[in-house]
PDB file of C-alpha atoms in Angstrom:
ATOM      1  CA  ILE N 546     125.136  58.840 145.105  1.00  0.00           C
ATOM      2  CA  ALA N 547     126.851  61.147 147.558  1.00  0.00           C
ATOM      3  CA  ASN N 548     123.870  61.606 149.887  1.00  0.00           C
ATOM      4  CA  ALA N 549     120.174  60.762 150.103  1.00  0.00           C
ATOM      5  CA  ASP N 550     119.102  64.267 148.989  1.00  0.00           C
ATOM      6  CA  THR N 551     120.468  63.657 145.480  1.00  0.00           C
ATOM      7  CA  LEU N 552     118.531  60.403 145.040  1.00  0.00           C
ATOM      8  CA  HIS N 553     116.219  60.787 142.026  1.00  0.00           C
ATOM      9  CA  ALA N 554     114.274  58.319 139.895  1.00  0.00           C
ATOM     10  CA  GLU N 555     116.593  58.709 136.879  1.00  0.00           C
ATOM     11  CA  LYS N 556     119.529  57.502 138.992  1.00  0.00           C
ATOM     12  CA  LEU N 557     117.803  54.268 139.968  1.00  0.00           C
ATOM     13  CA  GLY N 558     118.210  51.004 138.086  1.00  0.00           C
ATOM     14  CA  LYS N 559     116.136  47.865 137.694  1.00  0.00           C
ATOM     15  CA  ALA N 560     117.068  44.188 137.884  1.00  0.00           C
ATOM     16  CA  ASP N 561     115.052  40.985 137.839  1.00  0.00           C
ATOM     17  CA  MET N 562     117.158  39.408 140.562  1.00  0.00           C
ATOM     18  CA  VAL N 563     119.876  40.402 143.022  1.00  0.00           C
ATOM     19  CA  GLU N 564     121.254  37.453 144.950  1.00  0.00           C
ATOM     20  CA  GLU N 565     124.187  36.575 147.146  1.00  0.00           C
ATOM     21  CA  VAL N 566     126.020  33.593 145.654  1.00  0.00           C
ATOM     22  CA  PRO N 567     128.488  31.611 147.783  1.00  0.00           C
ATOM     23  CA  THR N 568     131.939  31.016 146.259  1.00  0.00           C
ATOM     24  CA  GLY N 569     134.917  29.010 147.497  1.00  0.00           C
ATOM     25  CA  ASP N 570     136.219  31.616 149.946  1.00  0.00           C
ATOM     26  CA  GLY N 571     133.361  34.071 150.293  1.00  0.00           C
ATOM     27  CA  LYS N 572     130.248  35.444 148.703  1.00  0.00           C
ATOM     28  CA  VAL N 573     129.522  37.429 145.550  1.00  0.00           C
ATOM     29  CA  ILE N 574     126.530  39.648 144.810  1.00  0.00           C
ATOM     30  CA  LYS N 575     125.067  38.588 141.465  1.00  0.00           C
ATOM     31  CA  VAL N 576     122.777  40.996 139.591  1.00  0.00           C
ATOM     32  CA  THR N 577     120.819  39.525 136.651  1.00  0.00           C
ATOM     33  CA  GLY N 578     118.052  40.645 134.333  1.00  0.00           C
ATOM     34  CA  VAL N 579     119.188  44.248 133.948  1.00  0.00           C
ATOM     35  CA  PRO N 580     117.352  45.898 131.029  1.00  0.00           C
ATOM     36  CA  ASN N 581     119.637  47.844 128.674  1.00  0.00           C
ATOM     37  CA  GLY N 582     122.660  46.470 130.472  1.00  0.00           C
ATOM     38  CA  GLY N 583     125.058  48.550 128.448  1.00  0.00           C
ATOM     39  CA  LYS N 584     128.457  47.472 127.254  1.00  0.00           C
ATOM     40  CA  THR N 585     130.084  46.816 130.613  1.00  0.00           C
ATOM     41  CA  VAL N 586     131.068  43.333 131.720  1.00  0.00           C
ATOM     42  CA  THR N 587     132.432  41.965 134.971  1.00  0.00           C
ATOM     43  CA  ILE N 588     134.758  38.984 134.754  1.00  0.00           C
ATOM     44  CA  LEU N 589     135.279  36.873 137.845  1.00  0.00           C
ATOM     45  CA  CYS N 590     138.565  34.939 137.909  1.00  0.00           C
ATOM     46  CA  LYS N 591     138.867  31.908 140.181  1.00  0.00           C
ATOM     47  CA  ALA N 592     141.828  29.586 140.594  1.00  0.00           C
ATOM     48  CA  SER N 593     143.216  26.925 142.892  1.00  0.00           C
ATOM     49  CA  ASN N 594     146.016  29.170 144.189  1.00  0.00           C
ATOM     50  CA  ASN N 595     147.322  32.738 143.914  1.00  0.00           C
ATOM     51  CA  LEU N 596     149.959  31.886 141.305  1.00  0.00           C
ATOM     52  CA  VAL N 597     147.390  30.444 138.883  1.00  0.00           C
ATOM     53  CA  LEU N 598     145.021  33.334 139.638  1.00  0.00           C
ATOM     54  CA  GLU N 599     147.702  35.949 138.886  1.00  0.00           C
ATOM     55  CA  GLU N 600     148.644  34.158 135.658  1.00  0.00           C
ATOM     56  CA  SER N 601     145.007  34.001 134.502  1.00  0.00           C
ATOM     57  CA  ALA N 602     144.590  37.706 135.313  1.00  0.00           C
ATOM     58  CA  ARG N 603     147.734  38.507 133.272  1.00  0.00           C
ATOM     59  CA  SER N 604     146.457  36.418 130.360  1.00  0.00           C
ATOM     60  CA  LEU N 605     143.093  38.156 130.500  1.00  0.00           C
ATOM     61  CA  HIS N 606     144.836  41.542 130.587  1.00  0.00           C
ATOM     62  CA  ASP N 607     146.941  40.595 127.546  1.00  0.00           C
ATOM     63  CA  ALA N 608     143.826  39.542 125.630  1.00  0.00           C
ATOM     64  CA  LEU N 609     142.073  42.809 126.496  1.00  0.00           C
ATOM     65  CA  CYS N 610     145.137  44.780 125.355  1.00  0.00           C
ATOM     66  CA  VAL N 611     145.056  42.986 121.992  1.00  0.00           C
ATOM     67  CA  LEU N 612     141.361  43.860 121.647  1.00  0.00           C
ATOM     68  CA  ARG N 613     142.132  47.479 122.549  1.00  0.00           C
ATOM     69  CA  CYS N 614     144.814  47.568 119.848  1.00  0.00           C
ATOM     70  CA  LEU N 615     142.332  46.213 117.323  1.00  0.00           C
ATOM     71  CA  VAL N 616     139.731  48.818 118.266  1.00  0.00           C
ATOM     72  CA  LYS N 617     142.255  51.680 118.019  1.00  0.00           C
ATOM     73  CA  LYS N 618     143.630  50.603 114.614  1.00  0.00           C
ATOM     74  CA  ARG N 619     141.416  48.232 112.669  1.00  0.00           C
ATOM     75  CA  PHE N 620     144.195  46.524 110.711  1.00  0.00           C
ATOM     76  CA  LEU N 621     145.489  42.980 111.054  1.00  0.00           C
ATOM     77  CA  THR N 622     148.918  41.736 109.997  1.00  0.00           C
ATOM     78  CA  PRO N 623     150.331  38.229 109.705  1.00  0.00           C
ATOM     79  CA  GLY N 624     151.879  36.810 112.854  1.00  0.00           C
ATOM     80  CA  GLY N 625     154.673  34.301 113.255  1.00  0.00           C
ATOM     81  CA  GLY N 626     157.441  36.868 112.733  1.00  0.00           C
ATOM     82  CA  ALA N 627     156.392  37.513 109.120  1.00  0.00           C
ATOM     83  CA  PRO N 628     156.192  41.341 109.321  1.00  0.00           C
ATOM     84  CA  GLU N 629     159.512  41.602 111.142  1.00  0.00           C
ATOM     85  CA  MET N 630     161.238  39.350 108.618  1.00  0.00           C
ATOM     86  CA  GLN N 631     159.710  41.261 105.698  1.00  0.00           C
ATOM     87  CA  LEU N 632     160.881  44.529 107.259  1.00  0.00           C
ATOM     88  CA  ALA N 633     164.349  43.059 107.800  1.00  0.00           C
ATOM     89  CA  TYR N 634     164.482  41.870 104.182  1.00  0.00           C
ATOM     90  CA  GLN N 635     163.367  45.213 102.720  1.00  0.00           C
ATOM     91  CA  LEU N 636     165.717  47.214 104.973  1.00  0.00           C
ATOM     92  CA  SER N 637     168.606  44.916 104.082  1.00  0.00           C
ATOM     93  CA  LYS N 638     167.888  45.450 100.386  1.00  0.00           C
ATOM     94  CA  TRP N 639     167.721  49.203 100.912  1.00  0.00           C
ATOM     95  CA  SER N 640     170.981  49.257 102.885  1.00  0.00           C
ATOM     96  CA  ASN N 641     172.777  47.854  99.812  1.00  0.00           C
ATOM     97  CA  THR N 642     171.873  51.040  97.913  1.00  0.00           C
ATOM     98  CA  LEU N 643     173.276  53.320 100.645  1.00  0.00           C
ATOM     99  CA  ALA N 644     176.851  54.159 101.521  1.00  0.00           C
ATOM    100  CA  GLY N 645     178.819  54.895 104.687  1.00  0.00           C
ATOM    101  CA  THR N 646     177.327  55.029 108.154  1.00  0.00           C
ATOM    102  CA  HIS N 647     173.752  55.206 106.808  1.00  0.00           C
ATOM    103  CA  ALA N 648     174.172  51.798 105.185  1.00  0.00           C
ATOM    104  CA  TYR N 649     175.660  50.380 108.380  1.00  0.00           C
ATOM    105  CA  CYS N 650     172.826  51.737 110.567  1.00  0.00           C
ATOM    106  CA  VAL N 651     170.064  50.476 108.258  1.00  0.00           C
ATOM    107  CA  LYS N 652     171.734  47.058 108.027  1.00  0.00           C
ATOM    108  CA  ALA N 653     172.013  46.883 111.845  1.00  0.00           C
ATOM    109  CA  PHE N 654     168.324  47.790 112.191  1.00  0.00           C
ATOM    110  CA  ALA N 655     167.462  45.039 109.687  1.00  0.00           C
ATOM    111  CA  GLU N 656     169.473  42.503 111.681  1.00  0.00           C
ATOM    112  CA  ALA N 657     167.742  43.639 114.881  1.00  0.00           C
ATOM    113  CA  MET N 658     164.348  42.913 113.299  1.00  0.00           C
ATOM    114  CA  GLU N 659     165.396  39.283 112.790  1.00  0.00           C
ATOM    115  CA  VAL N 660     165.637  38.863 116.560  1.00  0.00           C
ATOM    116  CA  VAL N 661     161.821  38.602 116.782  1.00  0.00           C
ATOM    117  CA  PRO N 662     161.426  35.495 114.562  1.00  0.00           C
ATOM    118  CA  TYR N 663     164.634  34.044 116.035  1.00  0.00           C
ATOM    119  CA  THR N 664     163.240  34.389 119.582  1.00  0.00           C
ATOM    120  CA  LEU N 665     159.870  33.003 118.492  1.00  0.00           C
ATOM    121  CA  ALA N 666     161.564  29.931 117.017  1.00  0.00           C
ATOM    122  CA  GLU N 667     163.711  29.464 120.132  1.00  0.00           C
ATOM    123  CA  ASN N 668     160.715  29.760 122.476  1.00  0.00           C
ATOM    124  CA  ALA N 669     158.831  27.191 120.377  1.00  0.00           C
ATOM    125  CA  GLY N 670     161.708  24.725 120.828  1.00  0.00           C
ATOM    126  CA  LEU N 671     162.700  24.822 117.161  1.00  0.00           C
ATOM    127  CA  ASN N 672     166.156  25.057 115.613  1.00  0.00           C
ATOM    128  CA  ALA N 673     166.182  28.861 115.425  1.00  0.00           C
ATOM    129  CA  ILE N 674     169.039  29.197 112.922  1.00  0.00           C
ATOM    130  CA  GLU N 675     167.476  26.718 110.511  1.00  0.00           C
ATOM    131  CA  VAL N 676     163.963  28.187 110.791  1.00  0.00           C
ATOM    132  CA  VAL N 677     165.069  31.819 110.456  1.00  0.00           C
ATOM    133  CA  THR N 678     167.254  30.956 107.459  1.00  0.00           C
ATOM    134  CA  ASP N 679     164.289  29.246 105.799  1.00  0.00           C
ATOM    135  CA  LEU N 680     162.077  32.226 106.662  1.00  0.00           C
ATOM    136  CA  ARG N 681     164.636  34.676 105.230  1.00  0.00           C
ATOM    137  CA  ASN N 682     164.861  32.644 101.999  1.00  0.00           C
ATOM    138  CA  ARG N 683     161.062  32.492 101.660  1.00  0.00           C
ATOM    139  CA  HIS N 684     160.801  36.279 102.044  1.00  0.00           C
ATOM    140  CA  ALA N 685     163.601  36.766  99.527  1.00  0.00           C
ATOM    141  CA  ALA N 686     161.569  34.580  97.133  1.00  0.00           C
ATOM    142  CA  GLY N 687     158.603  36.946  97.509  1.00  0.00           C
ATOM    143  CA  GLU N 688     156.512  35.094 100.115  1.00  0.00           C
ATOM    144  CA  SER N 689     155.747  38.081 102.349  1.00  0.00           C
ATOM    145  CA  ALA N 690     153.185  36.118 104.400  1.00  0.00           C
ATOM    146  CA  ALA N 691     155.653  33.355 105.309  1.00  0.00           C
ATOM    147  CA  GLY N 692     155.910  33.005 109.075  1.00  0.00           C
ATOM    148  CA  ILE N 693     156.855  30.554 111.779  1.00  0.00           C
ATOM    149  CA  ASN N 694     154.084  28.090 112.516  1.00  0.00           C
ATOM    150  CA  VAL N 695     154.881  26.928 116.045  1.00  0.00           C
ATOM    151  CA  ARG N 696     152.231  24.185 115.967  1.00  0.00           C
ATOM    152  CA  LYS N 697     153.649  22.543 112.851  1.00  0.00           C
ATOM    153  CA  GLY N 698     157.251  23.428 113.725  1.00  0.00           C
ATOM    154  CA  ARG N 699     158.079  24.920 110.340  1.00  0.00           C
ATOM    155  CA  VAL N 700     157.658  27.966 108.113  1.00  0.00           C
ATOM    156  CA  THR N 701     154.246  28.189 106.411  1.00  0.00           C
ATOM    157  CA  ASN N 702     151.989  30.808 104.857  1.00  0.00           C
ATOM    158  CA  ILE N 703     150.790  32.241 108.125  1.00  0.00           C
ATOM    159  CA  LEU N 704     147.732  33.947 106.576  1.00  0.00           C
ATOM    160  CA  GLU N 705     146.394  30.561 105.476  1.00  0.00           C
ATOM    161  CA  GLU N 706     146.778  29.392 109.088  1.00  0.00           C
ATOM    162  CA  ASP N 707     144.768  32.428 110.320  1.00  0.00           C
ATOM    163  CA  VAL N 708     147.561  33.635 112.586  1.00  0.00           C
ATOM    164  CA  LEU N 709     146.876  37.365 112.708  1.00  0.00           C
ATOM    165  CA  VAL N 710     148.102  40.162 114.961  1.00  0.00           C
ATOM    166  CA  PRO N 711     146.739  43.709 115.263  1.00  0.00           C
ATOM    167  CA  LEU N 712     148.945  46.223 113.445  1.00  0.00           C
ATOM    168  CA  LEU N 713     149.225  48.397 116.549  1.00  0.00           C
ATOM    169  CA  VAL N 714     151.001  45.566 118.393  1.00  0.00           C
ATOM    170  CA  HIS N 715     153.805  45.554 115.793  1.00  0.00           C
ATOM    171  CA  THR N 716     154.058  49.335 115.393  1.00  0.00           C
ATOM    172  CA  SER N 717     154.079  49.885 119.166  1.00  0.00           C
ATOM    173  CA  ALA N 718     156.755  47.259 119.773  1.00  0.00           C
ATOM    174  CA  ILE N 719     159.011  48.526 116.979  1.00  0.00           C
ATOM    175  CA  GLY N 720     158.445  52.163 117.963  1.00  0.00           C
ATOM    176  CA  LEU N 721     159.191  51.584 121.648  1.00  0.00           C
ATOM    177  CA  ALA N 722     162.267  49.453 120.922  1.00  0.00           C
ATOM    178  CA  THR N 723     163.596  52.068 118.497  1.00  0.00           C
ATOM    179  CA  GLU N 724     163.014  54.862 121.008  1.00  0.00           C
ATOM    180  CA  CYS N 725     164.846  52.847 123.677  1.00  0.00           C
ATOM    181  CA  VAL N 726     167.854  52.365 121.393  1.00  0.00           C
ATOM    182  CA  ARG N 727     167.865  56.078 120.526  1.00  0.00           C
ATOM    183  CA  LEU N 728     167.909  56.971 124.222  1.00  0.00           C
ATOM    184  CA  ILE N 729     170.802  54.579 124.861  1.00  0.00           C
ATOM    185  CA  LEU N 730     172.755  56.015 121.929  1.00  0.00           C
ATOM    186  CA  LYS N 731     172.277  59.551 123.301  1.00  0.00           C
ATOM    187  CA  ILE N 732     174.207  58.642 126.470  1.00  0.00           C
ATOM    188  CA  ASP N 733     177.565  60.338 126.024  1.00  0.00           C
ATOM    189  CA  ASP N 734     179.015  59.889 129.509  1.00  0.00           C
ATOM    190  CA  ILE N 735     178.598  57.645 132.548  1.00  0.00           C
ATOM    191  CA  VAL N 736     179.479  58.884 136.007  1.00  0.00           C
ATOM    192  CA  ILE N 737     180.161  56.154 138.571  1.00  0.00           C
ATOM    193  CA  THR N 738     179.572  57.152 142.179  1.00  0.00           C
ATOM    194  CA  ARG N 739     180.057  55.169 145.355  1.00  0.00           C
TER     195      ARG N 739
END
């Protein structure tokens, strides 16, 4: 409300209790018992130090971004590097039917897609070459839902493990990475100045 003259009954709210609650370093105003509270939520993050607090805020932000992706496009895909490996396999097959520079470019894009499961395996502390080779063979055998299960340390049917990722996460990552590569390839000259 900008000033007291614009204060009207329809702009007022109602709550059962408004209280000041002490926290570790200060105080927080807590409002409870609001009828028709709406769809807004306030999340209070507390931690023992700033580093832990910043990490929890980042994790919360990541979770909210995943939810946003799911709301925008209501499709789920397997996780564990399965979509990237399936894309790599299909592109590799397609590149064999092409000739010249087109075949080379499609094959390079297919190899670039294998970086995702390779990195996932490496970050999980697995033998990346062995796991990605197994994953590639499973996809070649027709197991399109085969993915890296980091908890079990091997390739499994990732749909049976309920490891799902919103489709928008994959399409955004692939789209942004592709756009970045296209921009780099458009650079035709570099001028060094001192």
